[in-house]
Tab-separated table of C-alpha atoms in Angstrom:
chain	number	residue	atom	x	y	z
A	1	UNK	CA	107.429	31.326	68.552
A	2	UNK	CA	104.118	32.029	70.323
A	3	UNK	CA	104.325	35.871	69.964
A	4	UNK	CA	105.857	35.543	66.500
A	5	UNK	CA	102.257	33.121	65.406
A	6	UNK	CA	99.805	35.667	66.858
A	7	UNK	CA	101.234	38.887	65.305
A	8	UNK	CA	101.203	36.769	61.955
A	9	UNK	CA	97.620	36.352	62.766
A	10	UNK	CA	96.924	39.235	63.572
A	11	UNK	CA	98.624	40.627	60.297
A	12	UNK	CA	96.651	38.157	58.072
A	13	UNK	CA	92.582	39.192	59.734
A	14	UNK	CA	91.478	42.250	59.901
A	15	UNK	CA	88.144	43.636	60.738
A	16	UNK	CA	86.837	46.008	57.824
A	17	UNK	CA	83.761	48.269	56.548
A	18	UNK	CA	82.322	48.063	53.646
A	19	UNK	CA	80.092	50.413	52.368
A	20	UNK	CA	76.778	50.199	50.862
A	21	UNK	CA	74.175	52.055	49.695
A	22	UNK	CA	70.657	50.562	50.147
A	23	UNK	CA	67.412	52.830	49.748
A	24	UNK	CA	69.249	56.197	49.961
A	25	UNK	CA	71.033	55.405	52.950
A	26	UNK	CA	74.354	54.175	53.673
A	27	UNK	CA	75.440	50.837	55.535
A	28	UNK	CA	78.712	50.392	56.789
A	29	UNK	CA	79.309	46.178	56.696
A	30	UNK	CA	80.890	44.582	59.121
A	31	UNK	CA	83.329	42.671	57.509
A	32	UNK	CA	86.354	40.323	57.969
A	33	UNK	CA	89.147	40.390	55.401
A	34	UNK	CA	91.556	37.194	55.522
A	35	UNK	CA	95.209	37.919	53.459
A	36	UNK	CA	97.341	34.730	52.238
A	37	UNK	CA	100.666	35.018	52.697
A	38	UNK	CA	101.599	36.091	49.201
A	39	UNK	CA	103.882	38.589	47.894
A	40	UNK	CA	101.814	39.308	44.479
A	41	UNK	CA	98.324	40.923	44.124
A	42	UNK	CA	96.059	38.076	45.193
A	43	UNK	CA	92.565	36.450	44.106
A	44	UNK	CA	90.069	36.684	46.186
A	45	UNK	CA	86.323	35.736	47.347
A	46	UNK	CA	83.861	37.342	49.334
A	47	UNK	CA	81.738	35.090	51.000
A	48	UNK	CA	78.278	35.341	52.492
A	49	UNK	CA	76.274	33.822	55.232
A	50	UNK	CA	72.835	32.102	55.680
A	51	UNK	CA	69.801	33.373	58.022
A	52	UNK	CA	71.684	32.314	61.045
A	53	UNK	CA	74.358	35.117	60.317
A	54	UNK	CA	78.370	34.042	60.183
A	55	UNK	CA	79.001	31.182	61.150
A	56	UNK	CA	81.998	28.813	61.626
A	57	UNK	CA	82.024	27.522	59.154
A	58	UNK	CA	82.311	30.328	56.618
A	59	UNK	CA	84.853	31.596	58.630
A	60	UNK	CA	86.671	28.299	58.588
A	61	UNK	CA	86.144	28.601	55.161
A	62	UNK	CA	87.586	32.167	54.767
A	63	UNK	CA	90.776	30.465	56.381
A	64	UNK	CA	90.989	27.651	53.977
A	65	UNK	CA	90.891	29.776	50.799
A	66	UNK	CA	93.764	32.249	52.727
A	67	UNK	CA	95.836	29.078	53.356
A	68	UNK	CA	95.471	28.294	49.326
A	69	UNK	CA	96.523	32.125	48.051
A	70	UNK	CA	93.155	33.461	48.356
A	71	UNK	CA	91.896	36.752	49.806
A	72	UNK	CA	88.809	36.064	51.868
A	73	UNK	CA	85.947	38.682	52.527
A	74	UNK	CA	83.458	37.349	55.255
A	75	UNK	CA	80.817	39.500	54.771
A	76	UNK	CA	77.814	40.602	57.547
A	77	UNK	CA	74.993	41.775	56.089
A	78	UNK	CA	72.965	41.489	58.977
A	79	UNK	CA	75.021	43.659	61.932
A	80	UNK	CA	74.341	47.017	59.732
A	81	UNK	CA	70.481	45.975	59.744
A	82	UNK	CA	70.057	44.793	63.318
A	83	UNK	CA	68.902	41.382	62.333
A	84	UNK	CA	70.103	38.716	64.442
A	85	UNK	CA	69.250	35.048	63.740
A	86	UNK	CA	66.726	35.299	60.578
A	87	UNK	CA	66.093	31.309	60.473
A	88	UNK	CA	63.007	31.141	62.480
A	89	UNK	CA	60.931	34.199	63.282
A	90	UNK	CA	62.237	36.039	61.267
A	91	UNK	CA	62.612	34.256	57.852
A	92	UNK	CA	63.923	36.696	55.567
A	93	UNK	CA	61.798	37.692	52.452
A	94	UNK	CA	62.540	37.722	48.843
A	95	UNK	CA	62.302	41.894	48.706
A	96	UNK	CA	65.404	41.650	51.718
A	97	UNK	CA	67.240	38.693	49.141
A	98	UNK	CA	66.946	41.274	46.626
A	99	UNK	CA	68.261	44.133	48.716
A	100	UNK	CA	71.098	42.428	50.021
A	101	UNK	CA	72.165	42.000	46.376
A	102	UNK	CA	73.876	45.565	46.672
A	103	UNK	CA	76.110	44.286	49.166
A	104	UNK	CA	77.415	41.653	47.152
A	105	UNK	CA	78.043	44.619	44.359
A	106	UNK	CA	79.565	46.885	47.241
A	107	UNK	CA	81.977	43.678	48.208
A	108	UNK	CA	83.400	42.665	45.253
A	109	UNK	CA	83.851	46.515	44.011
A	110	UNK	CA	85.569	47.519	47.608
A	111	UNK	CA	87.870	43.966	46.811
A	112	UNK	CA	88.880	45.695	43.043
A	113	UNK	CA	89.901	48.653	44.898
A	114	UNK	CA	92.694	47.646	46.945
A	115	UNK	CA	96.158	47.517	45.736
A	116	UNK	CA	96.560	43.852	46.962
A	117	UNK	CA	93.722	42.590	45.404
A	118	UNK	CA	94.084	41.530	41.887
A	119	UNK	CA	90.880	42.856	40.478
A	120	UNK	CA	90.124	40.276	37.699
A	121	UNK	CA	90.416	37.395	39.640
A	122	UNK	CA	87.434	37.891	42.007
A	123	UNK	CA	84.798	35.350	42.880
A	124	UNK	CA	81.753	35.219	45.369
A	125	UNK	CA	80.481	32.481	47.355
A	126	UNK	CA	77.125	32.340	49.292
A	127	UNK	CA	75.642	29.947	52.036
A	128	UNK	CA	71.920	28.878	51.719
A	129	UNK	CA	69.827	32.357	52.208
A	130	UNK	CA	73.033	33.897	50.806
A	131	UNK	CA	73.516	31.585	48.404
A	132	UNK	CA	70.347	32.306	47.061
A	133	UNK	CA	71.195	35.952	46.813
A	134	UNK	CA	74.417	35.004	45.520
A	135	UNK	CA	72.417	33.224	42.562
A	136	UNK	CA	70.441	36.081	41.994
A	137	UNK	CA	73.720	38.512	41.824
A	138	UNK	CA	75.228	35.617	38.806
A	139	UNK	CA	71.420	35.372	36.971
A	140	UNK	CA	70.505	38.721	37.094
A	141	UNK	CA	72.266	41.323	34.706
A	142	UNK	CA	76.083	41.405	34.109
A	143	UNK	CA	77.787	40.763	37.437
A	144	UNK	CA	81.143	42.017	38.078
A	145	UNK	CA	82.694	39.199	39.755
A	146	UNK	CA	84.618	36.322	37.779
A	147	UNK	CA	82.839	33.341	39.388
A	148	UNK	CA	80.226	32.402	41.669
A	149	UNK	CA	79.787	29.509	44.552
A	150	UNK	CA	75.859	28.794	45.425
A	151	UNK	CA	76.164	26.207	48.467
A	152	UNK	CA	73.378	24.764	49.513
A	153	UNK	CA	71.369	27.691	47.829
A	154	UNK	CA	67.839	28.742	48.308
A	155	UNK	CA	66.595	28.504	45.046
A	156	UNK	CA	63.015	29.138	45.527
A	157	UNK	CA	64.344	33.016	45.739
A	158	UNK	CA	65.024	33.213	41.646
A	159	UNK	CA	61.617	32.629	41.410
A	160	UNK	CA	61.064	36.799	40.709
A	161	UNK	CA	63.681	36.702	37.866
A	162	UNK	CA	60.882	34.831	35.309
A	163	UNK	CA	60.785	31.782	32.953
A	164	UNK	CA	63.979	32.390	31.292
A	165	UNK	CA	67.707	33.383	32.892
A	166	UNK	CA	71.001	33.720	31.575
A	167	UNK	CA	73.858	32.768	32.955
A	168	UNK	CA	77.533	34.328	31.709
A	169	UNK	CA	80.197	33.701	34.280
A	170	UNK	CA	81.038	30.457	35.712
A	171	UNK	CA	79.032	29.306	38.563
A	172	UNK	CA	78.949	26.098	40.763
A	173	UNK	CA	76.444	25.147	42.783
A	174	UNK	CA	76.750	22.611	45.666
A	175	UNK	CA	73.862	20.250	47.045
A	176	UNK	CA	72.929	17.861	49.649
A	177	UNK	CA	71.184	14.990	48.054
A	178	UNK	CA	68.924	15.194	51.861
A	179	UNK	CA	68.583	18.586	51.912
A	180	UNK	CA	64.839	18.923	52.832
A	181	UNK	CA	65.059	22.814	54.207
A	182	UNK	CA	66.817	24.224	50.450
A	183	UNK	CA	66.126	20.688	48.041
A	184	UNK	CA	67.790	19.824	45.028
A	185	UNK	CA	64.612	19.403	43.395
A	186	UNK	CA	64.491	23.331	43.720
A	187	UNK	CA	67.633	23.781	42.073
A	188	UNK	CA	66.838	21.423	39.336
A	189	UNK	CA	63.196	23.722	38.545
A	190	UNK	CA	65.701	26.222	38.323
A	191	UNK	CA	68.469	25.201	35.860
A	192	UNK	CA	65.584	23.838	33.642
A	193	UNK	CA	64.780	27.785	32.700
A	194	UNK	CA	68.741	28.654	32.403
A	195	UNK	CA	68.238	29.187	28.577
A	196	UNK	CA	71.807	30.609	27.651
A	197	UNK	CA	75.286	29.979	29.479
A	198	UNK	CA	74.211	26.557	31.122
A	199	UNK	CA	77.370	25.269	30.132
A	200	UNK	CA	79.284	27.404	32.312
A	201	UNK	CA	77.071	26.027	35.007
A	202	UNK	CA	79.093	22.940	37.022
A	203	UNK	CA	76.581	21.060	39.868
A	204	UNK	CA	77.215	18.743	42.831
A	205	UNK	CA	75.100	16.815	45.041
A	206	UNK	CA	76.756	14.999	47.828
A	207	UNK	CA	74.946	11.616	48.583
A	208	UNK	CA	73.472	11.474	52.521
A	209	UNK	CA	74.426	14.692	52.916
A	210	UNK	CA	71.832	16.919	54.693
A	211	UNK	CA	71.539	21.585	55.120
A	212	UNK	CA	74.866	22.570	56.750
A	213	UNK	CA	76.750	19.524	55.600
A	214	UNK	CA	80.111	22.047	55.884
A	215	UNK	CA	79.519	22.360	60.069
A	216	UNK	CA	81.553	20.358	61.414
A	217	UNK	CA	81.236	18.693	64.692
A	218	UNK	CA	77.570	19.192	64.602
A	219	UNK	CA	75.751	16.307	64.268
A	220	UNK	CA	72.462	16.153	61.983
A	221	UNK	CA	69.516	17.345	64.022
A	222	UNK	CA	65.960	18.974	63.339
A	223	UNK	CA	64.690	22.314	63.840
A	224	UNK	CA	61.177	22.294	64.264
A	225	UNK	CA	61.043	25.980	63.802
A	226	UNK	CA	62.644	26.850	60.686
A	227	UNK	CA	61.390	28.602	58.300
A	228	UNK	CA	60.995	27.048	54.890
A	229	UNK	CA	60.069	28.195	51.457
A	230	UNK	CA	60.069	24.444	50.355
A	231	UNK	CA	57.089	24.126	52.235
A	232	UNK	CA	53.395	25.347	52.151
A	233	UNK	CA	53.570	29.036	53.754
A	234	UNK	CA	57.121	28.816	54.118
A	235	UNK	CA	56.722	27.049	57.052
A	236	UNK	CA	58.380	24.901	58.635
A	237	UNK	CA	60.981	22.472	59.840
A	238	UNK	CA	64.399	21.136	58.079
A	239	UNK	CA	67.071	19.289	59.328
A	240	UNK	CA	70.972	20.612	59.179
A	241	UNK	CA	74.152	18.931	59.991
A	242	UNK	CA	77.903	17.885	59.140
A	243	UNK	CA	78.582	14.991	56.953
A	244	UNK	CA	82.195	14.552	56.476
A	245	UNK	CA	82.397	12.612	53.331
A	246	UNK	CA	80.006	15.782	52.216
A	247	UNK	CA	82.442	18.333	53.851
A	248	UNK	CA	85.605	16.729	52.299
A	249	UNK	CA	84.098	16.649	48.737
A	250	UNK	CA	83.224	20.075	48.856
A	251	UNK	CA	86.426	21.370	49.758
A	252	UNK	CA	88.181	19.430	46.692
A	253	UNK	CA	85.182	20.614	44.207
A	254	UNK	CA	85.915	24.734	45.449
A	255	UNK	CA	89.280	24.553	45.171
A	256	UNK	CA	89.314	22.727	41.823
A	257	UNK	CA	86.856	25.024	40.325
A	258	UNK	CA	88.658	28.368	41.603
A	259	UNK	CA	91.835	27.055	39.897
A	260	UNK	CA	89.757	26.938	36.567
A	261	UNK	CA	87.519	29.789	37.444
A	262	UNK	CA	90.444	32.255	38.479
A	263	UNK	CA	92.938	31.186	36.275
């Protein structure tokens, strides 16, 4: 039974590159592709980390969505770049946010390539940094993707798109009502200049809930030396942890809105 489990595994994750070209040169993304067990060509989501790189729990995530019928593209966008932990010293700018956009374009069009994949039923989903880039992908010209998942975006990075956006596929963004590193007062600014497609838009903000409310086991703590563009200079300070009412609420909000999303 053992040896039966593990090659099951081992048949349903599988370390990938994708491709992308950034500035005339071309990355190669390390990437981790998670198959449900389905006979049929199968939606999917590529998802996309925060400054501290993938984590647990987007890979946790990943493995959710593949227990639900979902393929599930973790995505590292740092590896290729040689950027370890960007949450400190290294806060990463708006011009990288922007950047890394490509590799959201490069994901979703290596997903519509594969024969397993069904093409038309593709969503992305980004975590805090990426979730900011993830915002700018979905507010910024005609994206490609079906659907879009900000969680726990940084907000403050739309700021170079101007006074009035358009939205035109759905999008839902998730909060933490105590998020004091990526506030919901950011994300508020911002919907207030979403001129067209706001209805598409679907918000949450999960009360007591701080940064990181999906890391589970990990209980709410301060890091003096984060960087933060909530705060003068971008610096510094937030605090990050799980909240399992938070955490449980989220997973029922995703998987409801994928059902209506990727219908």
């Amino acid at each position: 039974v053992l040896l039966t489990w593990t090659a099951s595994a081992a048949l349903a994750q599988q370390v990938v590159r994708v491709p992308v070209e950034v500035g005339g040169r071309t990355l190669q993304l390390s990437a981790t592709l998670y198959r449900p067990a389905v006979a049929a060509k199968a939606p999917a989501v590529a998802l996309f980390h925060g400054c501290g790189g993938v984590g647990q729990n987007v890979n946790r995530m990943a493995q959710i969505l593949a227990g639900r019928g979902y393929a599930a593209l973790v995505v590292d966008s740092f590896g290729a770049r040689a950027i370890r932990d960007a949450c400190t010293s290294r806060w990463p700018t708006v011009e990288q946010a922007v950047e890394r956009v490509a590799d959201i374009r490069a994901s979703v069009g290596w997903l519509a390539a594969r024969a397993d994949i069904d093409a038309s039923r593709i969503a992305v989903m980004g975590y805090s940094y990426g979730g900011g880039v993830a915002l700018l992908y979905a507010l910024d010209g005609e994206p490609v993707a079906r659907a879009t998942i900000a969680v726990y975006p940084d907000c403050a990075l739309q700021d170079r798109l101007g006074p009035a956006l358009g939205n035109r596929k759905p999008l839902l963004m998730t909060m933490a009502e105590l998020d004091d590193w990526t506030p919901v007062r950011q994300c508020e600014a911002l919907l207030s200049r979403v001129k067209s497609g706001r209805d598409l838009i679907e918000t949450r903000i999960y009360p007591g809930a701080h940064h990181s409310f999906d890391a589970v086991g990990l209980p709410v703590r301060y890091l003096a030396s984060a960087g933060n563009r909530s705060k003068p200079n971008n610096c510094c300070g937030a605090h990050y942890g799980h909240n399992a009412e938070a955490w449980a609420a989220f997973q029922r909000d995703v998987e409801a809105f994928l059902a209506r999303a990727l219908r």
